[in-house]
mmCIF file of C-alpha atoms and ligand atoms in Angstrom:
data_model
loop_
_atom_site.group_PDB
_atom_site.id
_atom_site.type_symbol
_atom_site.label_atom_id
_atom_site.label_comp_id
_atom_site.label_asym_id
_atom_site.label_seq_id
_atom_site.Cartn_x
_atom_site.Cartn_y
_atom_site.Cartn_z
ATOM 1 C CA UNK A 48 155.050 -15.209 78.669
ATOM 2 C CA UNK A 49 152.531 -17.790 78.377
ATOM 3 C CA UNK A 50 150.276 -18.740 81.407
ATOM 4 C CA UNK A 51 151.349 -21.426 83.600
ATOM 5 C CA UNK A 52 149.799 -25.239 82.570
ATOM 6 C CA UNK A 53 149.053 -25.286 86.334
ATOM 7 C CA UNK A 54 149.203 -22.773 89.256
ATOM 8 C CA UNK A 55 148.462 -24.295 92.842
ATOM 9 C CA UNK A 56 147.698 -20.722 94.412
ATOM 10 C CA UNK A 57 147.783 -20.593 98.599
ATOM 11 C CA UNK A 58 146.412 -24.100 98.593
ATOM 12 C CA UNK A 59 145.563 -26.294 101.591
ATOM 13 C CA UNK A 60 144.234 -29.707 102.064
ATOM 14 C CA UNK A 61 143.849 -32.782 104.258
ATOM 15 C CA UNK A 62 141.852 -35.588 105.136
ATOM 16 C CA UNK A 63 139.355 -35.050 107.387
ATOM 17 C CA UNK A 64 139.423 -31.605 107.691
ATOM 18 C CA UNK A 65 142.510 -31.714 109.257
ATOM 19 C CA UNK A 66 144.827 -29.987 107.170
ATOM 20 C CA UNK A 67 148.534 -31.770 106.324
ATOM 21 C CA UNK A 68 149.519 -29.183 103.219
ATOM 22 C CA UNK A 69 148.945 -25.774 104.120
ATOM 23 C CA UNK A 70 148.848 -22.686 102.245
ATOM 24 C CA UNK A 71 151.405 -23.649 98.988
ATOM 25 C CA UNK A 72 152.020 -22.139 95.666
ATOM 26 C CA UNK A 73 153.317 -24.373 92.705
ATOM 27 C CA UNK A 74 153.226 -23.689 89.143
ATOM 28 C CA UNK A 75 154.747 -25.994 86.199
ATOM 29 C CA UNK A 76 154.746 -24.152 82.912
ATOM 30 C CA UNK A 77 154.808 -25.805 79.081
ATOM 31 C CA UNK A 78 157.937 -27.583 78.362
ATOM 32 C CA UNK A 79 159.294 -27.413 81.861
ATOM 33 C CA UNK A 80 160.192 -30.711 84.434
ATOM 34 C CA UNK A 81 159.354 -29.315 88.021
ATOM 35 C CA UNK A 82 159.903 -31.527 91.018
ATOM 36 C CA UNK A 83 158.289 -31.652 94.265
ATOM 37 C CA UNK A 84 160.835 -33.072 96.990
ATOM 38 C CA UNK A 85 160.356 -34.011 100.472
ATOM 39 C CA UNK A 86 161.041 -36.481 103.315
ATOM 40 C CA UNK A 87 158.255 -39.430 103.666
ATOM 41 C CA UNK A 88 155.025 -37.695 104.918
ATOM 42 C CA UNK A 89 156.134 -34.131 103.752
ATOM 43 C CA UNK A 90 152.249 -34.270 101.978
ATOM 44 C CA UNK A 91 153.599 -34.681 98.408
ATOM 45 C CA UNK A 92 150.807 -37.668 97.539
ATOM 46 C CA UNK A 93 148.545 -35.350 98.875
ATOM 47 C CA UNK A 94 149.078 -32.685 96.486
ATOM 48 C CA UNK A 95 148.973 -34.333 93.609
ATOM 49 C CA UNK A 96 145.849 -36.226 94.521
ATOM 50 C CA UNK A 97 144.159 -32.972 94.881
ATOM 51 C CA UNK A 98 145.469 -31.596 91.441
ATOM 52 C CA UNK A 99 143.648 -34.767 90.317
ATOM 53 C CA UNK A 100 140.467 -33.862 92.208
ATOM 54 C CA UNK A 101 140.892 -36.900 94.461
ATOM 55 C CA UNK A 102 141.020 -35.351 97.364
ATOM 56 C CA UNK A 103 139.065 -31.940 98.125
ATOM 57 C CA UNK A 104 140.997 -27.939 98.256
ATOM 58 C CA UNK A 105 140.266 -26.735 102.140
ATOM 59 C CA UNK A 106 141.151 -23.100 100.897
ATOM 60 C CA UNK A 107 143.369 -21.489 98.102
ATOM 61 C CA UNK A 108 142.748 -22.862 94.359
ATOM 62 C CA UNK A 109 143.858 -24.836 91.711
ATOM 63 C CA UNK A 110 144.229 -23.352 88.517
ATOM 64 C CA UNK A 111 144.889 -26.082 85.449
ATOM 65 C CA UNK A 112 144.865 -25.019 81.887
ATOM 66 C CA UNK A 113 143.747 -21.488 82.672
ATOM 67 C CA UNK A 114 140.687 -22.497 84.762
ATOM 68 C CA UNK A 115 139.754 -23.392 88.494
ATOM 69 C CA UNK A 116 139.153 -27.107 88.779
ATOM 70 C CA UNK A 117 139.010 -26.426 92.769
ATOM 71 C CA UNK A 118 135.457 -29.067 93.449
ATOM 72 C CA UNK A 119 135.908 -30.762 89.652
ATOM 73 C CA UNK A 120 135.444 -34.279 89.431
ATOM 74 C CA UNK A 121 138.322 -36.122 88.754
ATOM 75 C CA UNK A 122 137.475 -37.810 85.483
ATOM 76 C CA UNK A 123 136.464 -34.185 84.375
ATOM 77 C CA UNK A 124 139.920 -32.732 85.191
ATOM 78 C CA UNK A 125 141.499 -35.854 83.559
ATOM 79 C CA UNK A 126 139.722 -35.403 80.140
ATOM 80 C CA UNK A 127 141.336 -31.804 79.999
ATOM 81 C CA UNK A 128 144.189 -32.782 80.085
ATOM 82 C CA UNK A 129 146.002 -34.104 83.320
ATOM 83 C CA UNK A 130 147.757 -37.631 83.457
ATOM 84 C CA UNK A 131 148.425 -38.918 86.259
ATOM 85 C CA UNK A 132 150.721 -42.080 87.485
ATOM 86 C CA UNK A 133 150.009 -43.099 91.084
ATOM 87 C CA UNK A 134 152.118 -44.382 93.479
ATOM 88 C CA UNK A 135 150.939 -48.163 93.120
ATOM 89 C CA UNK A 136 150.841 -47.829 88.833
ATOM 90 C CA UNK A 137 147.368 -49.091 89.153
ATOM 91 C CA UNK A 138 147.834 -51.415 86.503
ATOM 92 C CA UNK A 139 145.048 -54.182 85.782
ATOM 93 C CA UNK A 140 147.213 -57.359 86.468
ATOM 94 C CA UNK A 141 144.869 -59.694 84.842
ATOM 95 C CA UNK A 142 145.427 -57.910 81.535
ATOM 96 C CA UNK A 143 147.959 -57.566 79.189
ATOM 97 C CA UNK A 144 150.183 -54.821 78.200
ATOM 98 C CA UNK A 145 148.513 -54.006 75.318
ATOM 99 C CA UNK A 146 144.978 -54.030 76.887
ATOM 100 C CA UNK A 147 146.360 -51.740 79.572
ATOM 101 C CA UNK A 148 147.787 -49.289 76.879
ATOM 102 C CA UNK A 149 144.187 -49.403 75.483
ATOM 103 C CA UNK A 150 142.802 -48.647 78.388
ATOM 104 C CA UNK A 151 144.589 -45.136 78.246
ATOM 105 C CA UNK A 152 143.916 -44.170 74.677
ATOM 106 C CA UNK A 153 141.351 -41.601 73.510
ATOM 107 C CA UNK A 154 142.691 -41.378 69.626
ATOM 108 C CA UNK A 155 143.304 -44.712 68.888
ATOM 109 C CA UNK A 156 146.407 -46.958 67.979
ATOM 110 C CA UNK A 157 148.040 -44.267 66.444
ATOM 111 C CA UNK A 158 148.681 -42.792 70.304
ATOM 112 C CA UNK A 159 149.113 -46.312 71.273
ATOM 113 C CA UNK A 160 152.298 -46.744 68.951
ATOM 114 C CA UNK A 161 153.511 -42.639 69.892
ATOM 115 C CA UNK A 162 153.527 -43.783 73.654
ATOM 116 C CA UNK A 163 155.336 -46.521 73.122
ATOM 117 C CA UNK A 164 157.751 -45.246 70.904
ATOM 118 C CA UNK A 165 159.184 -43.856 74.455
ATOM 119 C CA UNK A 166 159.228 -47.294 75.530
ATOM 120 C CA UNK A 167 160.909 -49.744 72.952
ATOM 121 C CA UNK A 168 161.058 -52.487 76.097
ATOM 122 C CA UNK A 169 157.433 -53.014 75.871
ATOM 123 C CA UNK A 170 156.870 -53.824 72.595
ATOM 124 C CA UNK A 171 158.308 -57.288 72.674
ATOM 125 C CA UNK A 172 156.160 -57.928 75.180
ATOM 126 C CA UNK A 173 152.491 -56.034 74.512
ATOM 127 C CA UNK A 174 150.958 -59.604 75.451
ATOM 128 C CA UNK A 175 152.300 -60.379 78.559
ATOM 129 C CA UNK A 176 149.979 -60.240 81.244
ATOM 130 C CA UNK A 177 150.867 -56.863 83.355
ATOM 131 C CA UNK A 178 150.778 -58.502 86.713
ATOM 132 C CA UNK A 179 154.130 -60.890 85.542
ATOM 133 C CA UNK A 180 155.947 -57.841 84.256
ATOM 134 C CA UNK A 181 159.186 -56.531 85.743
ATOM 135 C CA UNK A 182 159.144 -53.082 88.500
ATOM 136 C CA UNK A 183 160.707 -51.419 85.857
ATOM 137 C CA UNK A 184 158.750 -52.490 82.915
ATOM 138 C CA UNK A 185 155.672 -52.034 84.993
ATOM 139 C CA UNK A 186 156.562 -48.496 85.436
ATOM 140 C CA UNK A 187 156.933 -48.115 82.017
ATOM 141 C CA UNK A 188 153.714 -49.129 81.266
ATOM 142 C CA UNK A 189 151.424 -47.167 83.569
ATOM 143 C CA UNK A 190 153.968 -44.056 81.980
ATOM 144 C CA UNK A 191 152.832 -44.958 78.683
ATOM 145 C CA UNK A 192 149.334 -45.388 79.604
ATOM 146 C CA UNK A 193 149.596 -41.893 80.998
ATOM 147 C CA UNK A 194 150.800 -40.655 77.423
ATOM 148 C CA UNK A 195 148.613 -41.973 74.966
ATOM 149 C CA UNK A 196 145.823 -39.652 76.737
ATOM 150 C CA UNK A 197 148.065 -37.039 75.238
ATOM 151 C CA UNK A 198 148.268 -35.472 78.615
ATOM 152 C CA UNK A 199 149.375 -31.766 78.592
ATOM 153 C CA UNK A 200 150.245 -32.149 82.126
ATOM 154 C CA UNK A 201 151.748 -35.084 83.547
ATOM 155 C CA UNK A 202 152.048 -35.648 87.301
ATOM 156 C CA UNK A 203 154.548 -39.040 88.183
ATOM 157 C CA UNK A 204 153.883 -39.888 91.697
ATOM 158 C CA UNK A 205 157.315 -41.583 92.763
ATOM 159 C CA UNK A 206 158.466 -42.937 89.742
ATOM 160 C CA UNK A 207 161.881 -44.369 91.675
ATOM 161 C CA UNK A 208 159.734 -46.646 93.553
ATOM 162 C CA UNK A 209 161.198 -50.090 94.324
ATOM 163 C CA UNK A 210 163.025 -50.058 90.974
ATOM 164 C CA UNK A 211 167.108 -49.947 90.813
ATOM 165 C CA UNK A 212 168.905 -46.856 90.418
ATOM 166 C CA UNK A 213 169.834 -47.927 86.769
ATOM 167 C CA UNK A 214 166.375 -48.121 85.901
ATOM 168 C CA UNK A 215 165.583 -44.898 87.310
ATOM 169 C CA UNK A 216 168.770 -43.510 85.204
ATOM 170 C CA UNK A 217 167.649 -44.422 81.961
ATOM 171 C CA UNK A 218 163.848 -43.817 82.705
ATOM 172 C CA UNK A 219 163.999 -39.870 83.734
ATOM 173 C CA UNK A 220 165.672 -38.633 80.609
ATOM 174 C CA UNK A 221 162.875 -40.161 78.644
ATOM 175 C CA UNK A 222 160.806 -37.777 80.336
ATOM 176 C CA UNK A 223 162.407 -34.597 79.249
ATOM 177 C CA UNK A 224 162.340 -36.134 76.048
ATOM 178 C CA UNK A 225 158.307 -36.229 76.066
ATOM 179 C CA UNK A 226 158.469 -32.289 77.255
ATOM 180 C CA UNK A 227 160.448 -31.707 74.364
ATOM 181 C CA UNK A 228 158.853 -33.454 71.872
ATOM 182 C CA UNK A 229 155.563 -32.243 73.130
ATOM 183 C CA UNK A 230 155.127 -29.329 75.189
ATOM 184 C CA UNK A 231 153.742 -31.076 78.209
ATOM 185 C CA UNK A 232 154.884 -30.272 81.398
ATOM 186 C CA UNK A 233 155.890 -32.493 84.189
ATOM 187 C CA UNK A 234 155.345 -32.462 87.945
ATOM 188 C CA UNK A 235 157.580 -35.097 89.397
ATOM 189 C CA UNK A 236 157.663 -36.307 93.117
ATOM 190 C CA UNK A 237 160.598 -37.988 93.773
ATOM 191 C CA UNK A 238 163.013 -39.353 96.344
ATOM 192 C CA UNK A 239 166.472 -39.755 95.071
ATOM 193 C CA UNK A 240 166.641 -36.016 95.367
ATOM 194 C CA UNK A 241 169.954 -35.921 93.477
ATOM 195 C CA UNK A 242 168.459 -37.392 90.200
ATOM 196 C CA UNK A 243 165.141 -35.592 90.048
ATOM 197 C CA UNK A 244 167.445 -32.183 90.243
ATOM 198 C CA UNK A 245 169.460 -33.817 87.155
ATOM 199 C CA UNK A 246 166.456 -34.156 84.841
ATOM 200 C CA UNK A 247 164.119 -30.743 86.448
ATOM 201 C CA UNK A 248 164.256 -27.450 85.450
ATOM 202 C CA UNK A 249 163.133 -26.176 88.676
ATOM 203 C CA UNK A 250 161.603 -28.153 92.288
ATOM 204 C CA UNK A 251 159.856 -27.126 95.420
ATOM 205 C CA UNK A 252 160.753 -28.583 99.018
ATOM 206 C CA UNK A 253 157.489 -29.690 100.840
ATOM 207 C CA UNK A 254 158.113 -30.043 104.903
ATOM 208 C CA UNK A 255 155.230 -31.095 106.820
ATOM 209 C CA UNK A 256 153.061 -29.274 104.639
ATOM 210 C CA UNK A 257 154.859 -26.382 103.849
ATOM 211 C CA UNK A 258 156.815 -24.819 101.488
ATOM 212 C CA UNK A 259 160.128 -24.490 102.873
ATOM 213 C CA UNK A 260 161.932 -23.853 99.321
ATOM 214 C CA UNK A 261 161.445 -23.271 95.598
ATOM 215 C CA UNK A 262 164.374 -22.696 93.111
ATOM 216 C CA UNK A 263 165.924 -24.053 89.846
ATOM 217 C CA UNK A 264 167.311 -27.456 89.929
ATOM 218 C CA UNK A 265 170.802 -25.839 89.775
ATOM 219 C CA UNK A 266 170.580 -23.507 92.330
ATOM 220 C CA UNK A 267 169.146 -26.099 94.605
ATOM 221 C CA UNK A 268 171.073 -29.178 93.364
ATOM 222 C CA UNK A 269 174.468 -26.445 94.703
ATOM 223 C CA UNK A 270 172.730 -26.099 97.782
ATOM 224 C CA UNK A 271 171.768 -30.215 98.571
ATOM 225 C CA UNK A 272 173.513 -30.104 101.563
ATOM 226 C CA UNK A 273 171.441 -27.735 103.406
ATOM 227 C CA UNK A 274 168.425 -29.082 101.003
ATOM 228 C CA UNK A 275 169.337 -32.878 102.651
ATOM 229 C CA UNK A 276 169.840 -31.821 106.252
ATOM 230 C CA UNK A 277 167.252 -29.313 107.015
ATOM 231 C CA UNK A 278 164.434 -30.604 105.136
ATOM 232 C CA UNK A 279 164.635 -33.932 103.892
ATOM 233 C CA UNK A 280 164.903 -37.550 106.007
ATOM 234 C CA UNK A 281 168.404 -39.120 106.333
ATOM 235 C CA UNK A 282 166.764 -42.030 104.329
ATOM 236 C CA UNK A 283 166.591 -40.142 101.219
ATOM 237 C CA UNK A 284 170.545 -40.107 101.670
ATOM 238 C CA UNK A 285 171.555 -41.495 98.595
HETATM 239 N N1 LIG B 323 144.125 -41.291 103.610
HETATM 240 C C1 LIG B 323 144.695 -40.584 104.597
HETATM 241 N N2 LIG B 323 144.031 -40.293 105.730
HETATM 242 C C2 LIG B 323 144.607 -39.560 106.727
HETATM 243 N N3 LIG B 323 145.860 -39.079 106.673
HETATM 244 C C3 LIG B 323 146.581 -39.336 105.581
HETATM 245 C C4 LIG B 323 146.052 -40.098 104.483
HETATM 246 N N4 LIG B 323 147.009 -40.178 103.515
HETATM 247 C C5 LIG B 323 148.083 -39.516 103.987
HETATM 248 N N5 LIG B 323 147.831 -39.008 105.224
HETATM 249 C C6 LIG B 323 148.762 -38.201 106.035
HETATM 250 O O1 LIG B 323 149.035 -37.000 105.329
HETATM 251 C C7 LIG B 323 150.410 -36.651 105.475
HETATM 252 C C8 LIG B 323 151.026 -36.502 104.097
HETATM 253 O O2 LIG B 323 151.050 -37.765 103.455
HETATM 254 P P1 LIG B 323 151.517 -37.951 101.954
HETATM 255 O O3 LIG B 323 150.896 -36.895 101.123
HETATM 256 O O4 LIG B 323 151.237 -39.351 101.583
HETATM 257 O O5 LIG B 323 153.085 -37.687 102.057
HETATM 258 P P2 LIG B 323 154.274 -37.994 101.035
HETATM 259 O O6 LIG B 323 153.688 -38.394 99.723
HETATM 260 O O7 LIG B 323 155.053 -36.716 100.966
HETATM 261 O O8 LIG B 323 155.078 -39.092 101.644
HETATM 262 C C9 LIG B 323 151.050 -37.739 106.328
HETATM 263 O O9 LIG B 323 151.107 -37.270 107.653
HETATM 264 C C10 LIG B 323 150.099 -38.891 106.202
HETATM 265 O O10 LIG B 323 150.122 -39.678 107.345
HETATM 266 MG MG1 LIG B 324 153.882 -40.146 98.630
#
């Protein structure tokens, strides 16, 4: 078996040194879709902003591509390998698609054109500036900014965000087609529980900072019920 792309081992962290995740263990292997659930607050953000090195390990360690990046800087632990799409995209409004795209390749066009072979709906419009684009088409674009750094681990921070449920439909298969086409793995933290289960191979349930459960998306997807009620707000009812 190959070692895990990432392996969160006992891991805490906060702001402030007060901690709101406490002592959790994640991995996401190669090829594999992994999603972290949990109600508004559960410290989901907060995980993946420490993955990024964004926001400091109190104790435990992070473990990314075989190494500890616990107290790396996050433009270090980006250029090994890590993409990640923030909550708000952070897209530069001002610019257009195209320049955004460039912003995220290291190789050139060639990644440029691999990326957005994903996304067909932003070719016809690579010169539109990003700040008039659509919610779903400006999702698309900080996803395909993620890709062209050829990312071996990509970490989507509430993809579902303010877009409609169709949008969300067609946009999660396209990420198991990127794991298969590529290898990469994906950690995905998402509320419309029931869809990130359809497109995951396996997810973790965050509660107030803690792991409260881990399984494959099918064994947890037949258990959503107790998933829904014990762990997760009656707004991610869906
Ligand atoms: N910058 C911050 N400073 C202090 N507390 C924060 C900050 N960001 C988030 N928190 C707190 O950390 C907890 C987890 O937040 P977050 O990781 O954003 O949850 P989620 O993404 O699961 O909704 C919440 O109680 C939140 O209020
Ligand atoms: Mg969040």
């Amino acid at each position: 078996m190959t070692a895990p792309l990432l392996e969160i081992r006992g891991m805490s962290t906060g702001y402030n040194d007060v901690p709101v995740v406490r002592g959790i263990d994640l991995e996401v292997g190669a090829g594999e879709i992994v999603a972290l659930l949990g109600a508004n607050g559960a410290g989901k953000t907060t995980t993946l902003l420490t993955v990024s090195g964004l926001n400091p390990v109190m104790s435990g360690d992070i473990v990314l591509f075989g190494r500890s990046v616990a107290g790396n800087r996050p433009h270090a632990i980006a250029r090994s390998g890590l993409a990640h799409v923030l909550e708000d995209r952070s897209l530069f409004f001002q610019l257009t698609v195209r320049e955004n795209l460039r912003l995220g390749a290291v190789g050139g066009a060639g990644d440029l054109d691999q990326a957005l072979a994903y996304f067909p709906a932003l070719t016809p419009i690579l010169d539109r500036r990003a700040g008039l684009l659509s919610g779903g088409e400006q999702q698309m674009l900080a996803m395909a900014r993620a890709l062209a750094t050829k990312p071996k681990l990509l970490m989507v921070d509430e993809m579902s965000l303010g877009l409609a449920p169709i949008i969300v439909e067609r946009l999660l298969p396209v990420l198991r087609q990127i794991v298969d086409d590529t290898g990469a793995g994906v950690l995905l933290v998402e509320q419309h529980v029931h869809l990130a289960l359809e497109v995951a191979d396996r997810a973790y349930v965050l509660s107030h900072g803690d792991l409260v459960m881990s399984g494959t998306a099918a064994e947890l997807a037949a258990d959503q019920h107790l998933l829904r009620s014990s762990y997760l707000g009656a707004t991610e009812l869906d």
